[in-house]
CSV table of C-alpha atoms in Angstrom, one decimal:
chain,number,residue,atom,x,y,z
A,664,MET,CA,86.2,155.0,289.6
A,665,TYR,CA,87.7,151.7,288.7
A,666,ILE,CA,89.9,149.8,291.1
A,667,LEU,CA,92.5,147.6,289.3
A,668,GLN,CA,92.7,144.0,290.4
A,669,GLU,CA,94.2,140.9,289.1
A,670,THR,CA,91.9,138.6,287.2
A,671,LEU,CA,92.1,135.0,286.1
A,672,PHE,CA,91.4,136.0,282.5
A,673,SER,CA,92.3,139.3,280.7
A,674,PHE,CA,89.9,140.2,278.0
A,675,GLU,CA,92.2,143.1,277.1
A,676,GLU,CA,95.0,140.7,276.2
A,677,TRP,CA,92.5,138.8,274.1
A,678,LEU,CA,91.6,142.0,272.1
A,679,LYS,CA,95.3,142.6,271.3
A,680,LEU,CA,95.3,139.5,269.1
A,681,GLU,CA,94.8,140.1,265.3
A,682,SER,CA,91.3,139.3,264.1
A,683,LYS,CA,92.3,136.3,261.9
A,684,GLU,CA,94.3,134.8,264.8
A,685,ARG,CA,91.6,135.5,267.4
A,686,LEU,CA,88.9,133.8,265.4
A,687,GLU,CA,91.1,130.8,264.7
A,688,ILE,CA,91.9,130.3,268.4
A,689,PHE,CA,88.3,131.1,269.4
A,690,PHE,CA,86.7,128.4,267.2
A,691,SER,CA,89.4,125.8,267.8
A,692,SER,CA,88.2,125.4,271.4
A,693,LEU,CA,84.4,125.6,270.7
A,694,ASP,CA,82.4,122.6,269.6
A,695,LEU,CA,79.1,123.8,268.1
A,696,ARG,CA,78.1,120.5,266.5
A,697,PRO,CA,75.6,119.5,269.2
A,698,TYR,CA,73.8,122.8,268.8
A,699,ALA,CA,74.0,122.8,265.0
A,700,LYS,CA,72.2,119.4,264.9
A,701,GLN,CA,69.2,121.1,266.5
A,702,LEU,CA,69.0,123.6,263.7
A,703,LYS,CA,69.3,121.2,260.7
A,704,SER,CA,66.5,121.4,258.1
A,705,HIS,CA,64.5,118.2,257.7
A,706,THR,CA,63.0,119.3,254.4
A,707,PRO,CA,64.2,116.7,251.8
A,708,GLN,CA,63.4,118.9,248.8
A,709,GLY,CA,65.2,121.9,247.4
A,710,ALA,CA,68.9,122.9,247.0
A,711,PRO,CA,71.5,121.9,249.6
A,712,GLY,CA,71.3,124.2,252.6
A,713,TYR,CA,74.0,126.0,254.4
A,714,CYS,CA,76.0,124.5,257.2
A,715,ARG,CA,74.2,125.4,260.4
A,716,GLU,CA,77.4,125.1,262.4
A,717,ALA,CA,79.0,127.7,260.1
A,718,ILE,CA,76.0,130.1,260.6
A,719,LEU,CA,76.3,129.6,264.4
A,720,ARG,CA,80.0,130.5,264.1
A,721,ALA,CA,79.1,133.6,262.1
A,722,PHE,CA,76.6,134.7,264.9
A,723,LEU,CA,79.4,134.4,267.5
A,724,ALA,CA,82.0,136.1,265.3
A,725,ALA,CA,79.8,139.0,264.4
A,726,PRO,CA,80.0,140.9,267.8
A,727,MET,CA,83.8,140.4,267.9
A,728,GLU,CA,84.0,142.0,264.4
A,729,GLY,CA,81.6,144.9,265.2
A,730,ILE,CA,78.9,143.5,263.0
A,731,THR,CA,75.5,144.6,264.2
A,732,THR,CA,73.0,143.6,261.5
A,733,PHE,CA,72.1,140.6,259.4
A,734,THR,CA,72.8,142.7,256.3
A,735,MET,CA,76.3,143.6,257.5
A,736,LEU,CA,76.9,139.9,258.3
A,737,HIS,CA,75.8,138.8,254.9
A,738,ARG,CA,78.0,141.4,253.2
A,739,ARG,CA,81.1,140.5,255.3
A,740,LEU,CA,80.6,136.8,254.4
A,741,GLN,CA,80.1,137.6,250.8
A,742,THR,CA,83.2,139.9,250.4
A,743,ASP,CA,85.7,138.5,252.9
A,744,LEU,CA,86.7,135.0,251.9
A,745,ARG,CA,89.0,134.5,254.9
A,746,PHE,CA,86.1,135.4,257.3
A,747,ARG,CA,83.8,133.0,255.4
A,748,TYR,CA,86.4,130.2,255.6
A,749,GLN,CA,87.0,130.8,259.3
A,750,CYS,CA,83.3,130.6,260.0
A,751,GLY,CA,83.2,127.2,258.2
A,752,PHE,CA,81.4,128.0,254.9
A,753,ARG,CA,82.4,126.5,251.6
A,754,LEU,CA,84.2,128.9,249.4
A,755,ASP,CA,82.6,127.5,246.2
A,756,GLN,CA,79.2,128.5,247.6
A,757,ASP,CA,77.7,132.0,247.9
A,758,ALA,CA,77.3,133.4,251.4
A,759,PRO,CA,73.8,132.7,253.0
A,760,SER,CA,71.3,135.3,252.2
A,761,VAL,CA,69.9,137.8,254.8
A,762,SER,CA,66.6,135.8,254.9
A,763,THR,CA,68.5,132.6,255.6
A,764,ILE,CA,70.5,134.2,258.4
A,765,SER,CA,67.3,135.6,259.8
A,766,ARG,CA,65.5,132.3,259.7
A,767,VAL,CA,68.3,130.4,261.5
A,768,PHE,CA,68.4,133.2,264.1
A,769,ALA,CA,64.6,132.9,264.6
A,770,ASP,CA,65.1,129.1,265.1
A,771,MET,CA,67.8,129.8,267.7
A,772,VAL,CA,65.4,132.1,269.5
A,773,GLU,CA,62.6,129.6,269.6
A,774,LYS,CA,64.9,126.8,270.9
A,775,GLN,CA,66.7,129.1,273.4
A,776,MET,CA,70.0,127.8,272.0
A,777,ALA,CA,72.1,130.8,273.0
A,778,GLU,CA,71.0,130.3,276.6
A,779,GLN,CA,71.9,126.6,276.4
A,780,LEU,CA,75.4,127.5,275.1
A,781,PHE,CA,75.8,130.1,277.8
A,782,HIS,CA,75.1,127.6,280.6
A,783,ASP,CA,77.3,124.9,279.0
A,784,LEU,CA,80.2,127.4,278.8
A,785,VAL,CA,79.8,128.5,282.4
A,786,SER,CA,80.1,124.8,283.4
A,787,SER,CA,83.2,124.4,281.2
A,788,CYS,CA,84.8,127.5,282.7
A,789,GLN,CA,84.3,126.1,286.2
A,790,THR,CA,85.6,122.7,285.2
A,791,GLU,CA,88.7,124.3,283.8
A,792,GLY,CA,89.2,126.3,287.0
A,793,LEU,CA,88.7,129.7,285.2
A,794,MET,CA,86.1,130.9,287.8
A,795,THR,CA,85.8,130.3,291.5
A,796,THR,CA,82.3,131.7,292.1
A,797,GLN,CA,83.0,132.3,295.8
A,798,HIS,CA,82.7,136.0,295.4
A,799,LEU,CA,80.0,137.4,293.1
A,800,ALA,CA,78.9,140.9,292.0
A,801,ILE,CA,75.4,141.7,290.9
A,802,ASP,CA,74.3,144.8,289.0
A,803,SER,CA,72.3,145.9,285.9
A,804,THR,CA,73.0,148.0,282.9
A,805,ALA,CA,70.7,149.8,280.4
A,806,ILE,CA,70.5,148.9,276.7
A,807,GLU,CA,68.7,150.9,274.1
A,808,ALA,CA,65.9,149.3,272.0
A,809,TYR,CA,65.7,149.3,268.2
A,810,GLU,CA,61.9,149.6,268.5
A,811,ARG,CA,59.3,152.3,268.1
A,812,LYS,CA,59.0,154.3,271.3
A,813,GLN,CA,55.6,154.1,273.1
A,814,PRO,CA,54.0,155.9,276.0
A,815,LYS,CA,55.0,154.5,279.4
A,816,LYS,CA,51.6,153.0,280.3
A,817,LYS,CA,51.3,151.2,277.0
A,818,SER,CA,54.9,149.9,276.8
A,819,GLU,CA,54.7,148.3,280.2
A,820,THR,CA,51.9,146.0,279.0
A,821,THR,CA,53.8,144.5,276.0
A,822,GLY,CA,56.6,142.6,277.8
A,823,ASN,CA,59.1,144.2,275.4
A,824,ALA,CA,61.0,147.5,275.6
A,825,THR,CA,59.8,150.1,278.2
A,826,TRP,CA,60.9,153.4,279.5
A,827,GLY,CA,63.5,153.2,282.3
A,828,ALA,CA,65.1,155.8,284.6
A,829,LYS,CA,68.1,155.9,286.9
A,830,PHE,CA,70.5,158.3,288.5
A,831,ASP,CA,74.2,158.4,287.4
A,832,THR,CA,77.2,158.8,289.7
A,833,TYR,CA,76.7,162.6,289.7
A,834,GLY,CA,73.0,162.5,290.6
A,835,ASN,CA,71.8,163.2,287.1
A,836,LYS,CA,68.6,161.5,286.0
A,837,ILE,CA,69.0,159.3,282.9
A,838,THR,CA,66.1,157.9,281.0
A,839,TRP,CA,66.1,155.4,278.1
A,840,PHE,CA,63.7,153.3,276.1
A,841,GLY,CA,64.8,149.7,276.0
A,842,TYR,CA,65.9,146.9,278.3
A,843,LYS,CA,68.1,146.0,281.3
A,844,ILE,CA,70.7,143.3,281.5
A,845,HIS,CA,70.9,142.0,285.1
A,846,LEU,CA,74.1,140.1,285.6
A,847,ALA,CA,75.9,138.1,288.3
A,848,VAL,CA,79.7,138.0,287.7
A,849,ASP,CA,82.5,136.0,289.3
A,850,THR,CA,84.6,138.8,290.7
A,851,GLU,CA,87.9,136.9,290.4
A,852,SER,CA,87.7,136.1,286.7
A,853,GLU,CA,85.2,138.8,285.7
A,854,LEU,CA,83.2,136.2,283.9
A,855,PRO,CA,79.4,136.0,283.9
A,856,ILE,CA,77.6,133.2,285.7
A,857,ALA,CA,73.9,134.2,285.6
A,858,VAL,CA,71.9,136.7,283.6
A,859,GLU,CA,68.3,138.0,283.3
A,860,VAL,CA,67.1,140.4,280.6
A,861,THR,CA,64.0,142.5,281.4
A,862,PRO,CA,62.2,145.6,280.2
A,863,ALA,CA,63.8,148.8,281.4
A,864,HIS,CA,61.3,149.6,284.1
A,865,VAL,CA,62.0,146.5,286.2
A,866,ASN,CA,63.6,147.4,289.6
A,867,ASP,CA,67.1,146.2,290.2
A,868,GLY,CA,66.4,145.0,293.7
A,869,ASP,CA,63.6,142.8,292.5
A,870,MET,CA,65.9,140.8,290.3
A,871,GLY,CA,68.5,140.1,293.0
A,872,PRO,CA,66.9,136.9,294.4
A,873,ALA,CA,66.5,135.4,290.9
A,874,LEU,CA,70.2,136.0,290.0
A,875,MET,CA,71.5,134.7,293.3
A,876,ASN,CA,69.4,131.5,293.0
A,877,LYS,CA,70.5,131.0,289.4
A,878,ALA,CA,74.1,131.5,290.3
A,879,ALA,CA,73.8,129.0,293.2
A,880,GLU,CA,72.3,126.4,290.9
A,881,VAL,CA,75.2,126.4,288.5
A,882,SER,CA,78.0,127.1,291.0
A,883,ASN,CA,80.2,124.1,291.9
A,884,THR,CA,81.5,125.8,295.0
A,885,ASP,CA,79.9,127.5,298.0
A,886,ILE,CA,79.2,131.2,297.5
A,887,GLU,CA,80.7,133.3,300.3
A,888,PHE,CA,80.0,136.9,299.5
A,889,ILE,CA,77.7,138.7,297.1
A,890,MET,CA,78.4,142.4,296.3
A,891,MET,CA,75.6,144.7,295.3
A,892,ASP,CA,75.1,148.5,295.3
A,893,ALA,CA,72.6,150.4,297.4
A,894,GLY,CA,69.8,149.8,294.8
A,895,TYR,CA,69.6,146.2,296.1
A,896,ASP,CA,69.2,147.3,299.8
A,897,GLN,CA,66.0,145.3,300.3
A,898,LEU,CA,65.5,142.7,303.0
A,899,LYS,CA,64.6,140.0,300.5
A,900,ASN,CA,68.1,140.2,299.0
A,901,TYR,CA,69.8,139.7,302.4
A,902,GLU,CA,67.4,136.8,303.2
A,903,VAL,CA,68.1,135.0,299.9
A,904,ALA,CA,71.9,135.4,300.4
A,905,HIS,CA,71.5,134.1,304.0
A,906,GLU,CA,69.6,131.0,302.7
A,907,LEU,CA,72.6,130.3,300.4
A,908,ASN,CA,74.9,130.6,303.4
A,909,ALA,CA,76.4,133.7,301.8
A,910,GLN,CA,76.8,137.3,303.1
A,911,ALA,CA,75.3,140.1,301.1
A,912,ILE,CA,77.6,143.1,301.0
A,913,ILE,CA,75.3,146.0,300.3
A,914,PRO,CA,75.6,149.7,301.4
A,915,LEU,CA,72.6,150.8,303.4
A,916,ASN,CA,70.2,153.1,301.5
A,917,LEU,CA,69.2,155.5,304.3
A,918,ARG,CA,67.0,157.9,302.2
A,919,ASN,CA,63.8,156.4,303.5
A,920,GLU,CA,65.0,155.6,307.0
A,921,LYS,CA,64.0,158.1,309.8
A,922,GLU,CA,66.0,156.8,312.8
A,923,PRO,CA,68.3,153.9,313.4
A,924,PRO,CA,67.3,151.2,315.9
A,925,THR,CA,67.5,152.3,319.6
A,926,GLY,CA,71.0,151.8,320.9
A,927,PHE,CA,72.6,151.5,317.5
A,928,SER,CA,74.1,153.8,314.9
A,929,SER,CA,72.8,153.6,311.3
A,930,ASN,CA,75.4,151.1,310.3
A,931,GLY,CA,74.6,148.7,313.1
A,932,THR,CA,77.2,149.7,315.6
A,933,PRO,CA,76.0,149.5,319.2
A,934,ARG,CA,76.2,152.7,321.3
A,935,CYS,CA,77.3,152.8,324.9
A,936,SER,CA,75.3,154.4,327.7
A,937,MET,CA,77.1,157.7,327.0
A,938,GLY,CA,76.1,157.7,323.4
A,939,PHE,CA,79.5,156.8,321.9
A,940,ASP,CA,79.8,154.2,319.1
A,941,MET,CA,81.4,151.1,320.5
A,942,VAL,CA,84.6,149.7,318.8
A,943,TYR,CA,84.3,146.6,316.6
A,944,TRP,CA,86.5,143.9,317.9
A,945,GLY,CA,86.0,141.1,315.4
A,946,ALA,CA,83.6,138.2,315.0
A,947,ASP,CA,83.3,135.5,317.7
A,948,LYS,CA,81.6,132.3,316.5
A,949,ARG,CA,79.4,134.2,314.1
A,950,TYR,CA,78.7,136.9,316.6
A,951,LEU,CA,79.9,140.5,316.2
A,952,LYS,CA,81.9,141.7,319.2
A,953,PHE,CA,82.1,145.3,320.3
A,954,ARG,CA,84.2,146.9,323.1
A,955,CYS,CA,83.8,150.0,325.2
A,956,PRO,CA,85.3,152.8,323.2
A,957,HIS,CA,87.0,154.3,326.3
A,958,ALA,CA,88.7,151.0,327.2
A,959,ALA,CA,89.8,150.7,323.5
A,960,GLN,CA,91.3,154.2,323.7
A,961,LYS,CA,89.1,155.6,320.9
A,962,VAL,CA,87.3,158.2,323.0
A,963,ASP,CA,87.9,159.9,326.4
A,964,CYS,CA,84.8,159.2,328.3
A,965,PRO,CA,84.3,161.5,331.4
A,966,HIS,CA,83.1,158.5,333.4
A,967,GLY,CA,85.8,156.1,332.2
A,968,SER,CA,85.1,152.4,331.5
A,969,ALA,CA,84.0,151.9,335.1
A,970,TRP,CA,80.7,153.6,334.3
A,971,CYS,CA,79.6,150.5,332.4
A,972,SER,CA,81.8,147.6,333.6
A,973,SER,CA,84.0,146.8,336.6
A,974,SER,CA,86.5,145.0,334.3
A,975,ASP,CA,89.5,146.8,332.9
A,976,TYR,CA,88.7,145.3,329.6
A,977,GLY,CA,85.5,147.4,329.5
A,978,MET,CA,82.0,146.5,328.6
A,979,VAL,CA,81.5,144.0,325.7
A,980,VAL,CA,78.4,143.7,323.6
A,981,LYS,CA,77.8,140.8,321.2
A,982,VAL,CA,75.4,141.1,318.4
A,983,ASN,CA,73.8,138.2,316.5
A,984,PRO,CA,73.7,139.2,312.8
A,985,ASN,CA,70.6,137.0,312.4
A,986,ASP,CA,68.6,139.5,314.5
A,987,ASP,CA,68.6,141.9,311.6
A,988,LEU,CA,70.1,140.5,308.4
A,989,ARG,CA,69.9,143.9,306.7
A,990,ARG,CA,71.5,146.0,309.5
A,991,PHE,CA,74.2,143.6,310.6
A,992,SER,CA,77.0,142.0,308.5
A,993,VAL,CA,79.9,139.7,308.9
A,994,PRO,CA,82.4,141.4,308.5
A,995,HIS,CA,80.9,144.4,310.2
A,996,ARG,CA,79.9,147.3,308.0
A,997,ASP,CA,82.4,150.0,307.2
A,998,THR,CA,85.4,148.0,308.3
A,999,LYS,CA,88.4,147.6,306.1
A,1000,ARG,CA,87.5,144.1,305.2
A,1001,TRP,CA,83.9,145.0,304.3
A,1002,LYS,CA,85.1,147.8,302.1
A,1003,GLU,CA,87.7,145.5,300.4
A,1004,LEU,CA,84.9,143.1,299.6
A,1005,TYR,CA,82.5,145.9,298.3
A,1006,ASN,CA,85.3,147.3,296.1
A,1007,LYS,CA,85.2,143.9,294.2
A,1008,ARG,CA,81.9,145.0,292.8
A,1009,THR,CA,83.8,147.1,290.3
A,1010,SER,CA,84.5,143.9,288.4
A,1011,ILE,CA,81.0,143.9,287.0
A,1012,GLU,CA,81.4,147.5,285.7
A,1013,ARG,CA,84.3,146.3,283.6
A,1014,VAL,CA,82.2,143.4,282.3
A,1015,PHE,CA,79.5,145.9,281.2
A,1016,ALA,CA,82.1,148.1,279.6
A,1017,ARG,CA,83.5,145.2,277.5
A,1018,LEU,CA,80.0,144.2,276.4
A,1019,LYS,CA,79.2,147.7,275.2
A,1020,GLU,CA,82.6,149.1,274.0
A,1021,ASN,CA,84.2,145.9,272.6
A,1022,LEU,CA,81.2,143.9,271.7
A,1023,THR,CA,77.7,144.9,270.4
A,1024,VAL,CA,75.3,144.5,273.3
A,1025,ASN,CA,74.2,148.1,273.1
A,1026,GLN,CA,73.8,148.1,269.3
A,1027,LEU,CA,71.0,145.5,268.9
A,1028,HIS,CA,69.1,146.0,265.6
A,1029,ILE,CA,66.4,143.5,266.5
A,1030,ARG,CA,62.9,143.8,268.0
A,1031,GLY,CA,61.3,141.9,270.9
A,1032,ILE,CA,62.7,140.7,274.2
A,1033,GLN,CA,63.2,137.1,273.2
A,1034,LYS,CA,65.5,138.2,270.3
A,1035,VAL,CA,67.3,140.7,272.5
A,1036,LYS,CA,67.9,137.9,275.1
A,1037,THR,CA,69.4,135.7,272.4
A,1038,GLN,CA,71.8,138.5,271.3
A,1039,VAL,CA,72.8,139.2,274.9
A,1040,PHE,CA,73.5,135.6,275.6
A,1041,LEU,CA,75.6,135.4,272.4
A,1042,ASN,CA,77.7,138.4,273.6
A,1043,LEU,CA,78.1,136.8,277.0
A,1044,CYS,CA,79.1,133.5,275.4
A,1045,ILE,CA,82.0,135.3,273.7
A,1046,LEU,CA,83.4,136.3,277.0
A,1047,LEU,CA,83.3,132.8,278.3
A,1048,ALA,CA,84.5,131.1,275.1
A,1049,SER,CA,87.3,133.6,274.8
A,1050,ALA,CA,88.5,132.7,278.3
A,1051,LEU,CA,88.4,129.0,277.5
A,1052,ALA,CA,90.2,129.6,274.2
A,1053,MET,CA,93.0,131.6,275.8
A,1054,SER,CA,93.4,129.0,278.6
A,1055,LYS,CA,93.7,126.1,276.1
A,1056,ALA,CA,96.0,128.0,273.9
A,1057,SER,CA,98.2,128.8,276.9
A,1058,VAL,CA,98.3,125.1,277.8
A,1059,ARG,CA,99.2,124.1,274.2
A,1060,GLN,CA,102.0,126.7,274.1
A,1061,HIS,CA,103.4,125.5,277.5
A,1062,CYS,CA,103.4,121.9,276.4
A,1063,ALA,CA,105.0,122.7,273.0
């Protein structure tokens, strides 16, 4: 279930633009010359090569146009003069061959150029005020591999595609052979800030610390809250968030928990001497404050509030969240504010939907994790560059 919320950038509005208009706006705000210089051929002999900046443009345009293979990209460049011109190729020259496109892509993979571009675009989006990075959502999504399937024991030793399994919303077990994209997203703009690509068998919870630390390294503001689903309910994720002075908002996974701590309910609410859950009464200087449920008129205790306290205000219990980072949360678990924050996690589901339905992240016709990473970064770069392009186009239109 998706919860609609306002965002700083609407990718849906971007998709409504015509292809020719979208590419023109997209490339007008993207300077690829510094990256193209790294790809220039230093061989003095032979025929003049193709413009490396134009090939980079073609790699970025391909996912927007639903182009999933190098052969398809060559054919589109060869037959569509407008597309070739928008990518920056000379019209009096044939389109680059499939082998040329493949060689340039291999050079990009070796130099991790797509990752460089991704980090630079994240920085630009923050500079332009397109993402706040105060509230982050972390999750993963499965992508299929275009590789020969192997037995599980053998595949886990290659470092490439492996077998993965998870349960969907309805409790059905889903298996696939491929990879996982682990992503940290700014919930306000729904733009990516940190990413990891792993074989499919890697546990989500194990990637939480790396993503949080990566996000903190590139964020230009303090991170306040990090939303993750129950698959990340591991102490190390709470600890890393705490080290970053942020609060992890994660539902408790109670499947392997026998009993809650003595004197507390499973969600960290203290219980009075009669066994009633006490009433959360806000945070007091980073302490969680709970009141007698009878004095707060939530239950009718047969002994009244005098059983625990001589005050009409009733007994008060204060809990230090640092005593158990996993159990206690500020705001308190299951409160309205906690649920509002957790609902922001749906922003990352929409990002995954755009990557798979509107771009080509789940149609990767390449082999090997390094090439897969490059294609994933290129798809993510499109989201960031599109936001920058729309922002700059809006400013130009406003000033005109």
